Every structure is written in C-alpha cells, then in structure tokens.
mmCIF file of C-alpha atoms in Angstrom:
data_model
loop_
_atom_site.group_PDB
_atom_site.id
_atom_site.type_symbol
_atom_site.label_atom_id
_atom_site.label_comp_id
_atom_site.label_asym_id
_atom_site.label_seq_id
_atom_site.Cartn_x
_atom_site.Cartn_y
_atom_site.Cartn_z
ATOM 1 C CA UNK A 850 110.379 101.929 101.593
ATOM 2 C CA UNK A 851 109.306 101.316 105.296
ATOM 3 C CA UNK A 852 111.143 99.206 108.244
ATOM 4 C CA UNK A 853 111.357 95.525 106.541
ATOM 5 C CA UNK A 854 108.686 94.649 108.592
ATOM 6 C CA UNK A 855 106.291 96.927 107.707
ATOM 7 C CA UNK A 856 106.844 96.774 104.268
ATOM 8 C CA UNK A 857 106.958 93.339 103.868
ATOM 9 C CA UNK A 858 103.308 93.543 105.495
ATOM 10 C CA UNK A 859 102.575 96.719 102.804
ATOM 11 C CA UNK A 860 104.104 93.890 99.882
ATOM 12 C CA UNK A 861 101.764 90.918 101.255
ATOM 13 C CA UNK A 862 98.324 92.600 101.306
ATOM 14 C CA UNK A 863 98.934 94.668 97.972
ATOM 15 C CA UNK A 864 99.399 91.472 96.594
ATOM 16 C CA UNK A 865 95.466 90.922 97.609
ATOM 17 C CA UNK A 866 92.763 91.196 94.743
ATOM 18 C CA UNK A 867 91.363 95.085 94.209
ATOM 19 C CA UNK A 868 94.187 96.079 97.409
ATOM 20 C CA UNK A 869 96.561 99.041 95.527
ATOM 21 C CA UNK A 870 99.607 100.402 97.255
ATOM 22 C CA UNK A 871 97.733 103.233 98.596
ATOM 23 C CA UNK A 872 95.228 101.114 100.361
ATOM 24 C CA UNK A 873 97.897 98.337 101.385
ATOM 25 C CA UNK A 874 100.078 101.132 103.172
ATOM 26 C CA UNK A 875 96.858 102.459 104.949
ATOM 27 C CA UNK A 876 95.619 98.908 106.212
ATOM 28 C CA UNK A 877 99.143 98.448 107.515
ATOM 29 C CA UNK A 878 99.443 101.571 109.373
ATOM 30 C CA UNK A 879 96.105 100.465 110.873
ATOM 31 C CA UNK A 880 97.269 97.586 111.990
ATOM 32 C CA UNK A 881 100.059 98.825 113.388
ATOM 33 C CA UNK A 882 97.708 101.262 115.397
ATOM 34 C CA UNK A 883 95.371 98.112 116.152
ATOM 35 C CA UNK A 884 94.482 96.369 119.735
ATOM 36 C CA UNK A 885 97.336 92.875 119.193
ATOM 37 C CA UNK A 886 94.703 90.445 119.904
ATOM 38 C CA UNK A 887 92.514 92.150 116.992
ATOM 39 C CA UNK A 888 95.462 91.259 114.854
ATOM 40 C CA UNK A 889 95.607 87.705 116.324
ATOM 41 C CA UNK A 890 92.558 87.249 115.143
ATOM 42 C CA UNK A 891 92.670 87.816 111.595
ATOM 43 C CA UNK A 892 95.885 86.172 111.016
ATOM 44 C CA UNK A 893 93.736 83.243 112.604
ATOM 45 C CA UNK A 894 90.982 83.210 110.702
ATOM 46 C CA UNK A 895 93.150 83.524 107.364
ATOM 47 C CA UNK A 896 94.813 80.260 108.440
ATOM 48 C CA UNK A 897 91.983 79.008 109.816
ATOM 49 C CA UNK A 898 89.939 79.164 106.254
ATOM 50 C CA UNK A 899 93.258 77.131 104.692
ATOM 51 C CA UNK A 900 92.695 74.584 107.569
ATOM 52 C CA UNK A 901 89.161 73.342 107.576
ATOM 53 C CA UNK A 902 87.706 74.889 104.509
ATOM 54 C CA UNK A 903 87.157 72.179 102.084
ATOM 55 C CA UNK A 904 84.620 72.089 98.773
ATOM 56 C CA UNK A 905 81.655 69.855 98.993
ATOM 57 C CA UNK A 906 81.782 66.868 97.669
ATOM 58 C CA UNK A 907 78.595 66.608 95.937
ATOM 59 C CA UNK A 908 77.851 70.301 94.904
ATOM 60 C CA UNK A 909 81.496 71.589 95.169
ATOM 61 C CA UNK A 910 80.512 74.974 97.295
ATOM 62 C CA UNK A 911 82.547 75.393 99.986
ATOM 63 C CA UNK A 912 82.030 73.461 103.570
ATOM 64 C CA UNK A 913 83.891 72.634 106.856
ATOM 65 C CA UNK A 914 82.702 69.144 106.704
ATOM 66 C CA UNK A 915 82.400 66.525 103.772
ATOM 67 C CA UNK A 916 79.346 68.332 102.780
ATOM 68 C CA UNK A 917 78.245 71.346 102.757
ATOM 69 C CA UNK A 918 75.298 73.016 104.790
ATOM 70 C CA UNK A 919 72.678 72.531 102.309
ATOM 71 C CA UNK A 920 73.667 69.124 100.594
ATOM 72 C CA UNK A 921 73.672 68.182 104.429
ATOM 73 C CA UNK A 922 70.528 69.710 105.036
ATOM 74 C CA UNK A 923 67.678 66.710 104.565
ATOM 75 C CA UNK A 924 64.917 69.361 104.346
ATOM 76 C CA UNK A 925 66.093 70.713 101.025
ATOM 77 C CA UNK A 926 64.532 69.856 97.839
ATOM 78 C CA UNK A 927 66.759 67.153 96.036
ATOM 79 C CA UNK A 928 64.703 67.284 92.489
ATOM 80 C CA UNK A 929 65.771 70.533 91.404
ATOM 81 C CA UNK A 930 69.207 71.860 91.505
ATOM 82 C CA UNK A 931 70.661 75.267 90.946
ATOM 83 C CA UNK A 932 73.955 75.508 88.660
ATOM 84 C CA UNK A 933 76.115 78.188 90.200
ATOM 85 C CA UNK A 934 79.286 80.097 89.028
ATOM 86 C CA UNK A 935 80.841 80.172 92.584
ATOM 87 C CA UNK A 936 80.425 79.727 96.293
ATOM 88 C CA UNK A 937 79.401 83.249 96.262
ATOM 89 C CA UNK A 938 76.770 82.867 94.234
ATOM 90 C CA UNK A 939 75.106 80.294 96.533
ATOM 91 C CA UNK A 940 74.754 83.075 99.047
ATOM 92 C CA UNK A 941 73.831 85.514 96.820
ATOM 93 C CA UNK A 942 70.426 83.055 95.618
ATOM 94 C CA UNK A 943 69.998 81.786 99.251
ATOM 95 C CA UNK A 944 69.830 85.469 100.397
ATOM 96 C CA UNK A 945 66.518 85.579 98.292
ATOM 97 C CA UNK A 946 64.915 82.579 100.105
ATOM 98 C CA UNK A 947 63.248 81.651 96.504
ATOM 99 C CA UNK A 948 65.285 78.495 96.212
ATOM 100 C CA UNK A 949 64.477 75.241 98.480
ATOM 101 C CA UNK A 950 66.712 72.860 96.228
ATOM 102 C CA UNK A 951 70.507 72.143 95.816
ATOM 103 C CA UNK A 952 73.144 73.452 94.119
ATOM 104 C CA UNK A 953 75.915 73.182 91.771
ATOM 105 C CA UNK A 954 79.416 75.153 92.218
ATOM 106 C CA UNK A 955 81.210 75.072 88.202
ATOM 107 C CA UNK A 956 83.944 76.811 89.720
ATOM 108 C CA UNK A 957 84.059 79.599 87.200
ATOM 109 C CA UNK A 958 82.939 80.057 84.094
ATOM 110 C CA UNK A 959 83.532 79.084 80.089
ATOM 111 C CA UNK A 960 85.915 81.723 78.928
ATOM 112 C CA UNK A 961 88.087 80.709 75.638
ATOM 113 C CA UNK A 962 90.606 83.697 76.022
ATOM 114 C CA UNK A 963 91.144 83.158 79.571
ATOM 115 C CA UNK A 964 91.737 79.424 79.166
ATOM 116 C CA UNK A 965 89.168 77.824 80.614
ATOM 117 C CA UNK A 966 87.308 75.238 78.810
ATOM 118 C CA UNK A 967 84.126 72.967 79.822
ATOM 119 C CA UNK A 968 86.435 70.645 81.249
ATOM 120 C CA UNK A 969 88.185 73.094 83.675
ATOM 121 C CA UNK A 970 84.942 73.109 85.265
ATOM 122 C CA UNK A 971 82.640 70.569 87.377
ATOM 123 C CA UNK A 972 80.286 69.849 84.403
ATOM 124 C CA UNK A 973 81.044 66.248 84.437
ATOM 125 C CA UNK A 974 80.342 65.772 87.692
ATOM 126 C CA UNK A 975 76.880 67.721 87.409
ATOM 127 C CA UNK A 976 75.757 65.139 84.683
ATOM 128 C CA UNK A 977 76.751 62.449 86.999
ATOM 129 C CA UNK A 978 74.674 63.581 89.423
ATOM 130 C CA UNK A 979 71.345 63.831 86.960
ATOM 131 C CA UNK A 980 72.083 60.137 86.062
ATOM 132 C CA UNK A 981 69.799 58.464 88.747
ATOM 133 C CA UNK A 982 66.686 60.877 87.462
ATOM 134 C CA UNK A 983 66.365 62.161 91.043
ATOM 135 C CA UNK A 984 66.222 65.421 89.734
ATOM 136 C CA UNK A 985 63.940 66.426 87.314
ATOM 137 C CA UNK A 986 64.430 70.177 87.423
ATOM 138 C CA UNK A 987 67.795 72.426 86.683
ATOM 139 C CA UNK A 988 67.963 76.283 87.008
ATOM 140 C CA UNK A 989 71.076 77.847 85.306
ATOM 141 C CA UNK A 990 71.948 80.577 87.599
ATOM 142 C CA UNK A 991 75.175 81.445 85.913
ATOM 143 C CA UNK A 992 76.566 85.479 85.607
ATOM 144 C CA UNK A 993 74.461 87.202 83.100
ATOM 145 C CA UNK A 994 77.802 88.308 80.787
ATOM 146 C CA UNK A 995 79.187 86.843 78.178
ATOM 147 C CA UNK A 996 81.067 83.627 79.899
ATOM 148 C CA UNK A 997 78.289 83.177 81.883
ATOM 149 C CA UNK A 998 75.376 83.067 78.424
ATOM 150 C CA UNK A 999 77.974 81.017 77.101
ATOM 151 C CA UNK A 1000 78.355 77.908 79.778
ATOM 152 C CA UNK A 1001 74.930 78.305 80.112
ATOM 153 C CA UNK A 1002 74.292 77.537 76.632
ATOM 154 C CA UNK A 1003 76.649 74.739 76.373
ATOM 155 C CA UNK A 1004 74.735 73.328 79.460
ATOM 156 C CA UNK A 1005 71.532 73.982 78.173
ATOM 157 C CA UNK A 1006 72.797 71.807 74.881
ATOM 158 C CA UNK A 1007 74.401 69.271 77.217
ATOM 159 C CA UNK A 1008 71.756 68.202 79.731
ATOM 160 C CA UNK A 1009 68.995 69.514 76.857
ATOM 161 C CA UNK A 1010 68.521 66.203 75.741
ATOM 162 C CA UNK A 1011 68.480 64.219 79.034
ATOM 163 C CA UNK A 1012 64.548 65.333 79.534
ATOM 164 C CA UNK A 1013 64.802 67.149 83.059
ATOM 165 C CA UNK A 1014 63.091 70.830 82.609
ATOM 166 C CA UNK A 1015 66.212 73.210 82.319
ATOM 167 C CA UNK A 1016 65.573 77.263 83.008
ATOM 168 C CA UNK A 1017 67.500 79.847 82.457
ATOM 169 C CA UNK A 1018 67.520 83.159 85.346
ATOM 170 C CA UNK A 1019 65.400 86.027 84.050
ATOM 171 C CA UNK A 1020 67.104 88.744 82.026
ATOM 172 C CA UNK A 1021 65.898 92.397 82.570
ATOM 173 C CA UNK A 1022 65.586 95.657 84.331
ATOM 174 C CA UNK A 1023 66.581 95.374 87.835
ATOM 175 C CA UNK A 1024 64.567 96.404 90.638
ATOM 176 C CA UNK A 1025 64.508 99.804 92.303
ATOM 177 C CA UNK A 1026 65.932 101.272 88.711
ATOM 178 C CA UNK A 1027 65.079 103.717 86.343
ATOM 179 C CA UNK A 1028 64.448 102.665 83.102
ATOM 180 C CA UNK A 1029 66.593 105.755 81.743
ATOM 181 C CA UNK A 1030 69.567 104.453 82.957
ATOM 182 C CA UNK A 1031 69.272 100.852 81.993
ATOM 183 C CA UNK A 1032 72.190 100.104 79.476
ATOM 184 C CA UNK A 1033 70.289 98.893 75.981
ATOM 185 C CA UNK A 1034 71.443 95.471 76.286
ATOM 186 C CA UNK A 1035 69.589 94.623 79.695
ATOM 187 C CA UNK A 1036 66.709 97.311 78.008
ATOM 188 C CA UNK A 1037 66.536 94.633 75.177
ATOM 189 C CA UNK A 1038 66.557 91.954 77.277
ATOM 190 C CA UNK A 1039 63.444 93.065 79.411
ATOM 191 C CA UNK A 1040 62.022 93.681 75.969
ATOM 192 C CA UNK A 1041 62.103 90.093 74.791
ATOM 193 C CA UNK A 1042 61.279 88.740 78.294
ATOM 194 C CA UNK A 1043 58.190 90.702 78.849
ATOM 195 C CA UNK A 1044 55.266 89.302 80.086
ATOM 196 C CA UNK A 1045 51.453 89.480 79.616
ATOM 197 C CA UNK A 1046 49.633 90.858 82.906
ATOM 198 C CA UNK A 1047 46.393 91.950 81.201
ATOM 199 C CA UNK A 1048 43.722 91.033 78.766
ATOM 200 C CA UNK B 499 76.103 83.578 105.448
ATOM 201 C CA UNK B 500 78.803 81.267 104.777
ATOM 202 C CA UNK B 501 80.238 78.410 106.995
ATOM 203 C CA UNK B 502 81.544 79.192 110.150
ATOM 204 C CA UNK B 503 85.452 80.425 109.529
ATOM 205 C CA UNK B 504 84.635 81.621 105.795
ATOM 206 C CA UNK B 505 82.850 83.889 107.427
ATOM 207 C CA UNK B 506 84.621 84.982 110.228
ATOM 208 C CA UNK B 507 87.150 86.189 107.833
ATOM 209 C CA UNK B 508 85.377 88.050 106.101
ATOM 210 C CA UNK B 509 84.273 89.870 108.700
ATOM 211 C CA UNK B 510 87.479 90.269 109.999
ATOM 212 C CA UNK B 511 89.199 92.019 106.529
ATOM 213 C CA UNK B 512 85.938 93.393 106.352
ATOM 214 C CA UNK B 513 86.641 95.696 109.639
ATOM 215 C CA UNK B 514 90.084 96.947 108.153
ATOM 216 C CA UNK B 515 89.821 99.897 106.503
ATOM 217 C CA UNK B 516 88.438 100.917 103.158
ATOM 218 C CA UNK B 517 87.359 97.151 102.713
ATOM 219 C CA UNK B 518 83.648 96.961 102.390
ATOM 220 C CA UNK B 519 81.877 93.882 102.230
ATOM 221 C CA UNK B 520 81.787 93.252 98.755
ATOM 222 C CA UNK B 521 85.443 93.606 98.946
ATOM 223 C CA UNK B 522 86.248 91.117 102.104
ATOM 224 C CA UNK B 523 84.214 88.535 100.007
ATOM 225 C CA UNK B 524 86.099 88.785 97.210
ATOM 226 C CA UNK B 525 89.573 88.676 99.430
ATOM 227 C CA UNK B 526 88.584 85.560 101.425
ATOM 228 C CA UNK B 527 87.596 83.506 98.173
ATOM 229 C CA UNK B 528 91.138 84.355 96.764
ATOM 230 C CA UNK B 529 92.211 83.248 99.864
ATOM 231 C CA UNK B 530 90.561 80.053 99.985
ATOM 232 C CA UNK B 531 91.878 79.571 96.442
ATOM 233 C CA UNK B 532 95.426 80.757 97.524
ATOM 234 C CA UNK B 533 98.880 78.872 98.012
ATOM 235 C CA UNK B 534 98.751 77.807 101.208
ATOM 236 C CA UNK B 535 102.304 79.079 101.839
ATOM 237 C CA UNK B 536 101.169 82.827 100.561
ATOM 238 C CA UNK B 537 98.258 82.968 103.415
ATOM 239 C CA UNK B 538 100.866 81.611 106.273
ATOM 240 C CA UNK B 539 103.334 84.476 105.028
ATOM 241 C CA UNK B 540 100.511 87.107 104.949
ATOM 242 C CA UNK B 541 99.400 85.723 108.465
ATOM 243 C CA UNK B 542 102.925 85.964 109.747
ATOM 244 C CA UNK B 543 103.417 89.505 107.839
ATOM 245 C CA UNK B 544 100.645 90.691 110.040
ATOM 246 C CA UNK B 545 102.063 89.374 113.661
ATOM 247 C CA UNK B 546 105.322 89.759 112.832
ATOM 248 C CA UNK B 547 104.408 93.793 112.082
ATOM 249 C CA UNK B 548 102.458 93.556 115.830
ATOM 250 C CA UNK B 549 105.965 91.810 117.589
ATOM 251 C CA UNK B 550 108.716 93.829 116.160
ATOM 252 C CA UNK B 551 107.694 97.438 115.129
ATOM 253 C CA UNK B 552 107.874 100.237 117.762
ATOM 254 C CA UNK B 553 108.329 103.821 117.563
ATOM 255 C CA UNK B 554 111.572 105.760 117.487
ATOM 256 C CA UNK B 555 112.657 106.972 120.596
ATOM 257 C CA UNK B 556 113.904 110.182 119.123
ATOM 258 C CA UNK B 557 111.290 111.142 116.258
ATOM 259 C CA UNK B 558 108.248 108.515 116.609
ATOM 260 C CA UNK B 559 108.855 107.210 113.039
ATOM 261 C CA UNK B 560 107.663 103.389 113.321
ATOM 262 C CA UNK B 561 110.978 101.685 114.057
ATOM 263 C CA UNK B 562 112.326 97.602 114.345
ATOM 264 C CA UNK B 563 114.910 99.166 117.280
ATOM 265 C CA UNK B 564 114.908 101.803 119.660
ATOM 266 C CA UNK B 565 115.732 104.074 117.206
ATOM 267 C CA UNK B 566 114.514 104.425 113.525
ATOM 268 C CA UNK B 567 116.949 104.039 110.503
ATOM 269 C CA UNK B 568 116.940 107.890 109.988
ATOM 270 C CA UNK B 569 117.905 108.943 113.191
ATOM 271 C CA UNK B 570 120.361 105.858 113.687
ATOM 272 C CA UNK B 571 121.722 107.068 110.468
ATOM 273 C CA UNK B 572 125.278 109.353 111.268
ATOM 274 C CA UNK B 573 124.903 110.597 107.907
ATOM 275 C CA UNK B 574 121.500 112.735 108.362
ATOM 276 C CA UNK B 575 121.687 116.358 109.269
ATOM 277 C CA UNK B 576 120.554 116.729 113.019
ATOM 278 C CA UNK B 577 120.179 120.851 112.510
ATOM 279 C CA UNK B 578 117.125 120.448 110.238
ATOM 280 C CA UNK B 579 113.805 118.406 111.196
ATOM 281 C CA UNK B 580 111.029 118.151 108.663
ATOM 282 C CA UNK B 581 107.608 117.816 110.710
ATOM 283 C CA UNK B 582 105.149 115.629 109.372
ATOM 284 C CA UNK B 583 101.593 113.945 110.719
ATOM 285 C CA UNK B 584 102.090 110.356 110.224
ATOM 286 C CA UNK B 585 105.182 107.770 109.559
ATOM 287 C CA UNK B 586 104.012 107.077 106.228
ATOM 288 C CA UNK B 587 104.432 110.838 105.370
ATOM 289 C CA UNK B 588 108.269 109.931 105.846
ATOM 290 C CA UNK B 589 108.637 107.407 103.322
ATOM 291 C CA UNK B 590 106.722 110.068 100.913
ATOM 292 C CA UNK B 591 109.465 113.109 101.730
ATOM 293 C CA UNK B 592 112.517 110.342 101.689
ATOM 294 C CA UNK B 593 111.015 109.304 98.303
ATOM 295 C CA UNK B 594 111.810 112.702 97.087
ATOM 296 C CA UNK B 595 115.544 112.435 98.088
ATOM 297 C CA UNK B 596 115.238 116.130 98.834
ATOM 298 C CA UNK B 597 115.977 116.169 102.273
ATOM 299 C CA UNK B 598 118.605 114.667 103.971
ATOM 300 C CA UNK B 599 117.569 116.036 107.777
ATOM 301 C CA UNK B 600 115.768 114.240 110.603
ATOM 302 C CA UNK B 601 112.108 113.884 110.869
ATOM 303 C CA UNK B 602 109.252 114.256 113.961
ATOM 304 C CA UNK B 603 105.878 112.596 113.561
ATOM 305 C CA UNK B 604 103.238 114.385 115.203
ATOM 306 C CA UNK B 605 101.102 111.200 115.322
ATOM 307 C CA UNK B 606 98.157 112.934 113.300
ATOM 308 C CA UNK B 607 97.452 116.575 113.402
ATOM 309 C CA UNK B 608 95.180 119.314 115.272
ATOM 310 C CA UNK B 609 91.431 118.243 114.720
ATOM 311 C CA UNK B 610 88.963 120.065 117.322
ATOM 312 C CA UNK B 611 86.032 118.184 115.992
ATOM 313 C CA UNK B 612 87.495 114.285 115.875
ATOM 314 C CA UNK B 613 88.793 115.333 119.890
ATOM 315 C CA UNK B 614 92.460 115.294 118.831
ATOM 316 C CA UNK B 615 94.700 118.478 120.497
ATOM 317 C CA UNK B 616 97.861 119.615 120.979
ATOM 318 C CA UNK B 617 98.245 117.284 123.595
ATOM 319 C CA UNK B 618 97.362 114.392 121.878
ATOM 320 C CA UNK B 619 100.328 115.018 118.990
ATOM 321 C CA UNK B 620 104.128 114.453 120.117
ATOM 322 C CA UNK B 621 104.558 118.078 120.014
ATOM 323 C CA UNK B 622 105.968 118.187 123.707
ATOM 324 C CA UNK B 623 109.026 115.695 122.553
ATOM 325 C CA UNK B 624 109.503 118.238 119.426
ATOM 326 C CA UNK B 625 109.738 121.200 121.807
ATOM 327 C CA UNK B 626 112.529 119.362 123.875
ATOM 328 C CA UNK B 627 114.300 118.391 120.536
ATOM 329 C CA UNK B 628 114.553 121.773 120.015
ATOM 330 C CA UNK B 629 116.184 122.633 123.647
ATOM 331 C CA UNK B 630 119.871 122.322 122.787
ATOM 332 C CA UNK B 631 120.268 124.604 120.091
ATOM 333 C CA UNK B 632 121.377 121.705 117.525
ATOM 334 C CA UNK B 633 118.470 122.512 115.484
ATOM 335 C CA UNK B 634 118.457 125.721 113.659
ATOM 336 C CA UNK B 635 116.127 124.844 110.740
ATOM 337 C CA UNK B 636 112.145 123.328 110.909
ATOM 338 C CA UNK B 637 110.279 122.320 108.390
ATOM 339 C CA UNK B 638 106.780 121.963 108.711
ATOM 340 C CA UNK B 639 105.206 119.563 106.421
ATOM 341 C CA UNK B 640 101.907 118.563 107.803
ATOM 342 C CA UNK B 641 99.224 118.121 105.177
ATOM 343 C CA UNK B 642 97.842 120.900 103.020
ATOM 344 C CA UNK B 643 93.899 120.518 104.742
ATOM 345 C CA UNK B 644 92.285 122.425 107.221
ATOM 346 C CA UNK B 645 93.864 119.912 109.786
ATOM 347 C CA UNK B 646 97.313 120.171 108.737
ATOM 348 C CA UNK B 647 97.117 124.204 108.305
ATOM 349 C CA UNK B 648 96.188 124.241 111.820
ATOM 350 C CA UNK B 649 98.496 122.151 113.169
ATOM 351 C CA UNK B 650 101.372 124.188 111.264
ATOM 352 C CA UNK B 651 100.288 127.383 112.303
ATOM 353 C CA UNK B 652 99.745 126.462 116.084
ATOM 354 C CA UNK B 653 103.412 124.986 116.079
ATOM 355 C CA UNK B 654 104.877 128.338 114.072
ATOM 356 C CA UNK B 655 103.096 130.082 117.165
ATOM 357 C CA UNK B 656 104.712 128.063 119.775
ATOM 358 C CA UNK B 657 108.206 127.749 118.268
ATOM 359 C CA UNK B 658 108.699 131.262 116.487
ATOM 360 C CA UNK B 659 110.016 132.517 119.609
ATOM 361 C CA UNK B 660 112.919 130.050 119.716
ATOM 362 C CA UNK B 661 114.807 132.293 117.089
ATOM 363 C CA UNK B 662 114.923 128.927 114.813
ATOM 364 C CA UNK B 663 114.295 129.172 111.501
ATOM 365 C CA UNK B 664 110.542 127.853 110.521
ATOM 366 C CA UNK B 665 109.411 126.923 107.349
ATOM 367 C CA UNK B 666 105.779 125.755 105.779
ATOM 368 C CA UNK B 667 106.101 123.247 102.555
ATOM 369 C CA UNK B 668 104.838 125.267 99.538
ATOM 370 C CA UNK B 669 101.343 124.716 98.349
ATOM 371 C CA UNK B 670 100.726 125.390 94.591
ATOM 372 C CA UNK B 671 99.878 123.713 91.378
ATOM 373 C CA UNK B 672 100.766 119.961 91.476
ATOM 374 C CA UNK B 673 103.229 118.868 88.300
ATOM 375 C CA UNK B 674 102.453 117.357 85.600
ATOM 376 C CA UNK B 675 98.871 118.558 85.844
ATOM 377 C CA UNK B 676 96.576 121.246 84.011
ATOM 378 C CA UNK B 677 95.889 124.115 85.094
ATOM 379 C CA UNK B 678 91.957 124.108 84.282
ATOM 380 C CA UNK B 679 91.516 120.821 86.706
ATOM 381 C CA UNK B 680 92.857 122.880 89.448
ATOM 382 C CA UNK B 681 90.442 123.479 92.492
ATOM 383 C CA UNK B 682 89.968 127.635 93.552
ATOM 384 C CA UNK B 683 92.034 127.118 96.498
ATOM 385 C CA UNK B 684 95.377 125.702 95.209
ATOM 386 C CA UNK B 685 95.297 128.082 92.284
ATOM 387 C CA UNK B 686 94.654 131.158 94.461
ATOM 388 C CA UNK B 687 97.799 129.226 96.344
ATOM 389 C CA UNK B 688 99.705 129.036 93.304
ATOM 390 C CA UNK B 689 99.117 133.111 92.298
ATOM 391 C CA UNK B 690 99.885 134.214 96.431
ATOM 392 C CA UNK B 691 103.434 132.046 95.904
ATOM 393 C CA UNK B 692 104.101 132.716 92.953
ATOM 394 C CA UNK B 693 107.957 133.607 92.338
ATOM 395 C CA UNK B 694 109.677 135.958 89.862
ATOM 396 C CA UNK B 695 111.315 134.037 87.342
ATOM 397 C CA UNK B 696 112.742 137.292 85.300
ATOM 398 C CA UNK B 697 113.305 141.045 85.362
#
C-alpha cells in the first residue's frame, strides 16, 4: 500500500476497463513524474466529456450539441441509414469514407445472458424514424459475433416487412490476410459470400 | 475523429503509458457511460496526487509530509537500508514483511544508453546517509537486469570501502514455478547460489 494519495489514485484508474494493478501503479508513478499542467489537463478533459457530451437526439451517437456532426451535417444522404452498435462504430465506418448517409447508435447489442433485450436498445426509435418513408435504404453494420448476427436478424425481421432495401455488412476474409490463418468460421463465411468475377 | 472533448480525452489517456489507442477509446466511452461522481473522484485522484505527494526528505520514497511513513516510523531499524530504483519497489519489499529497515530510492538506475548516470540517481544523499556510522548494514536491491546489475555493482564499488556491510538480493529460481520454464540466465543463477542444505 502507497501514501493514501497515491493509492487512492492506483484504486481509481484500476477500476478503468482493461487497466490491472500493474498498469494502474505504473500510470500513477507517471503521473507523479508528469509536467502539473499535463495532469490539469486530463483531469479536464475527463470532466469535460461528463459536461457537454450528450447523445444525439436523432441517431443517439454521441455529440456536444443537440445533434450530432453528421445528423447536423445537411450534405449527408438522409435515404439510407447505417444501424450501428456504438459511437465507436460510427468512426470506425466513417474512417472508410464508403458511407454518405446517417446513422443509427443501438447502444449495444441483443445479448440474452447478459440481460439485454430488444428493448434495452434504441430499436423503437429507429422504426420511428423509417415511418415518414424518407429512407428507403438500411445497412446493418452491427459486430459480426454472435449478439451482433442476432440483433441483426431480429432487425432484419422487424423492418423486413416495411419495404425499405435492408443489407447486411459483408462476411469474409479480411484484407491484408492469409487465408491459412483465417479461423473456419470467417473461411466459411467468404465461402458462401463469394462472388462471380469471370465468365 | 470524434467531437471535440471526446476526443481530446482520448488523446490525453492515450499519452499515459501502456495505453494505446484502441485502449484510450475504450476508457473514454466507459467514461462517458460512467457515474458522474466516479469521473469527478478519478479527476480529483489525479490532482490531488499532483498537490500533496512529495518526496521524503531522508530516503526519496514519494511522501504526503516531509518525511515518508517509513522513515517517520520510530519503530524501523535506522542501521540497515535496503536500496531500491523506484518508490514502487518499496511497497513490493514492505509487501514481503521481511524487512523492517529504512529504504533509499535511487530514482531509476545506471543506464549509459537512455543518458541516465550516477549523477542522475540520489546516490550522493545515500553516501551522506552513510556518514555517521548509524548504518552498518546495505542492502542492495535494484532490479535483476543489466541496469540494475550495474547500478549495484557501481555502488558496492563506491561504498565497499566504508567497512559497512553490503549485500546484493539473491537471484535464483522464482517460487512456485518450474524449473523447465526457467530462462539460461536465472538457472545458471540458481546453480552459482546454490546453498548446502545437508552433509
């Protein structure tokens, strides 16, 4: 046990997600090596997110304003939206540049064990916004593991019916790879999803 | 990129140490999802650590006063001082309960190619520790790298002459292990210390 200060800094970033004890005590002893307005700075951006971070109130990703950047954003396609696990996902597709529509933060995932059912998440709120028949086209961009197949399916059997073209992401060997060490189930996947590009 | 302040905290946890990016991202999204009150005592935890700790006068062990508990402590032996590189290797020897002298942090340890010296380390203050004859026993317990090796050695040089007694931790085989997942160097450690247990 350290100086109550010090440890009560070691106790409060362990309690971080993927931050051990190990790694906790190291960060601390680096901040107590660290330039003070370095340290300023963090703590202020920490309280700073809690302050004036907000979820959008059409797409639920996260913004500083009412919306966020791209529901704010008048140059974006409104006719085809992109359902999303979480905020981080948003960045991950707009890191592609592929995608000119909108999105669609669930907030997670369907996951029976861990609790969380269709209505834990903004699904409701997604049909609402199909209900005008702006948009005609919806991408599920969910994870690619089992929760993820799963809300994608129920979505797919949801909105299915309400006559807007629904897609799933592509399944299959990822880029830069080696087909050797693909596992079999992504293997099988590319199988099934393979595509004609001669005769 | 994310809004403005999402983002400037993750770049800020993603300067600490061992935190890549993937890792900040993750952090600030707990934090957005967080208890408000848990991010203001984890902001706090971090200036609070920046206002109040200092170093011991006497042994440069991080401290909340002048001096550090140890050496404010009556009850600690002041004739034996265990050596060690950093304050966290303190609160690894106090875990043992083994030693109930006084400790010196060196502040790191010899390292010709990172720039660090002699002169860099609090080995000066350990010197003049030594001055008034209270000390008869040192223990050096730097690490068992190249670094630490050549930090013990270089202080066995300088204070052999004091007529003190000097003593290196001893390396070997760590418990509770096996003795095939031993590296060369600790086993050849383990056979040059080994002790005779009968006969």
């Amino acid at each position: 046990m350290y100086e109550g200060v010090v440890q009560d800094l070691i106790d409060e970033l362990g309690a971080l997600p993927g931050i051990g004890p190990k790694s906790a005590q190291r960060i601390a002893f680096h901040i107590l090596a660290a330039d003070p307005a370095d340290v300023r700075r963090l703590a202020k951006a920490l309280l700073e997110v809690k302050e004036k971070v907000q979820f959008c109130r059409i797409c639920f990703n996260v913004a500083q304003a009412e919306l966020c950047r791209i529901c704010a954003d008048p140059r974006r396609d409104t006719t085809v939206i992109c359902v999303v696990e979480e905020s981080k996902d948003v960045v991950a597709v707009e890191r592609t540049r592929e995608f000119r529509g909108r999105y669609h933060v669930l907030g997670g995932a369907i996951n029976p064990i861990g609790g969380v059912g269709p209505d834990d998440l903004h699904i409701r709120e997604l049909i609402a916004r199909l209900a005008d028949g702006t948009v005609t086209e919806l991408i599920l961009a969910t994870d690619p593991n089992t929760e993820g197949e799963v809300t994608a399916s129920y979505l797919a059997r949801q909105i299915g019916p309400m006559g807007l073209t629904v897609s799933r992401l592509a399944s299959g060997l990822p880029m830069g790879g080696d087909l050797e060490w693909a596992d079999e189930v992504t293997l099988g996947r590319a199988f099934e999803g393979r595509r004609v590009v001669a005769g």
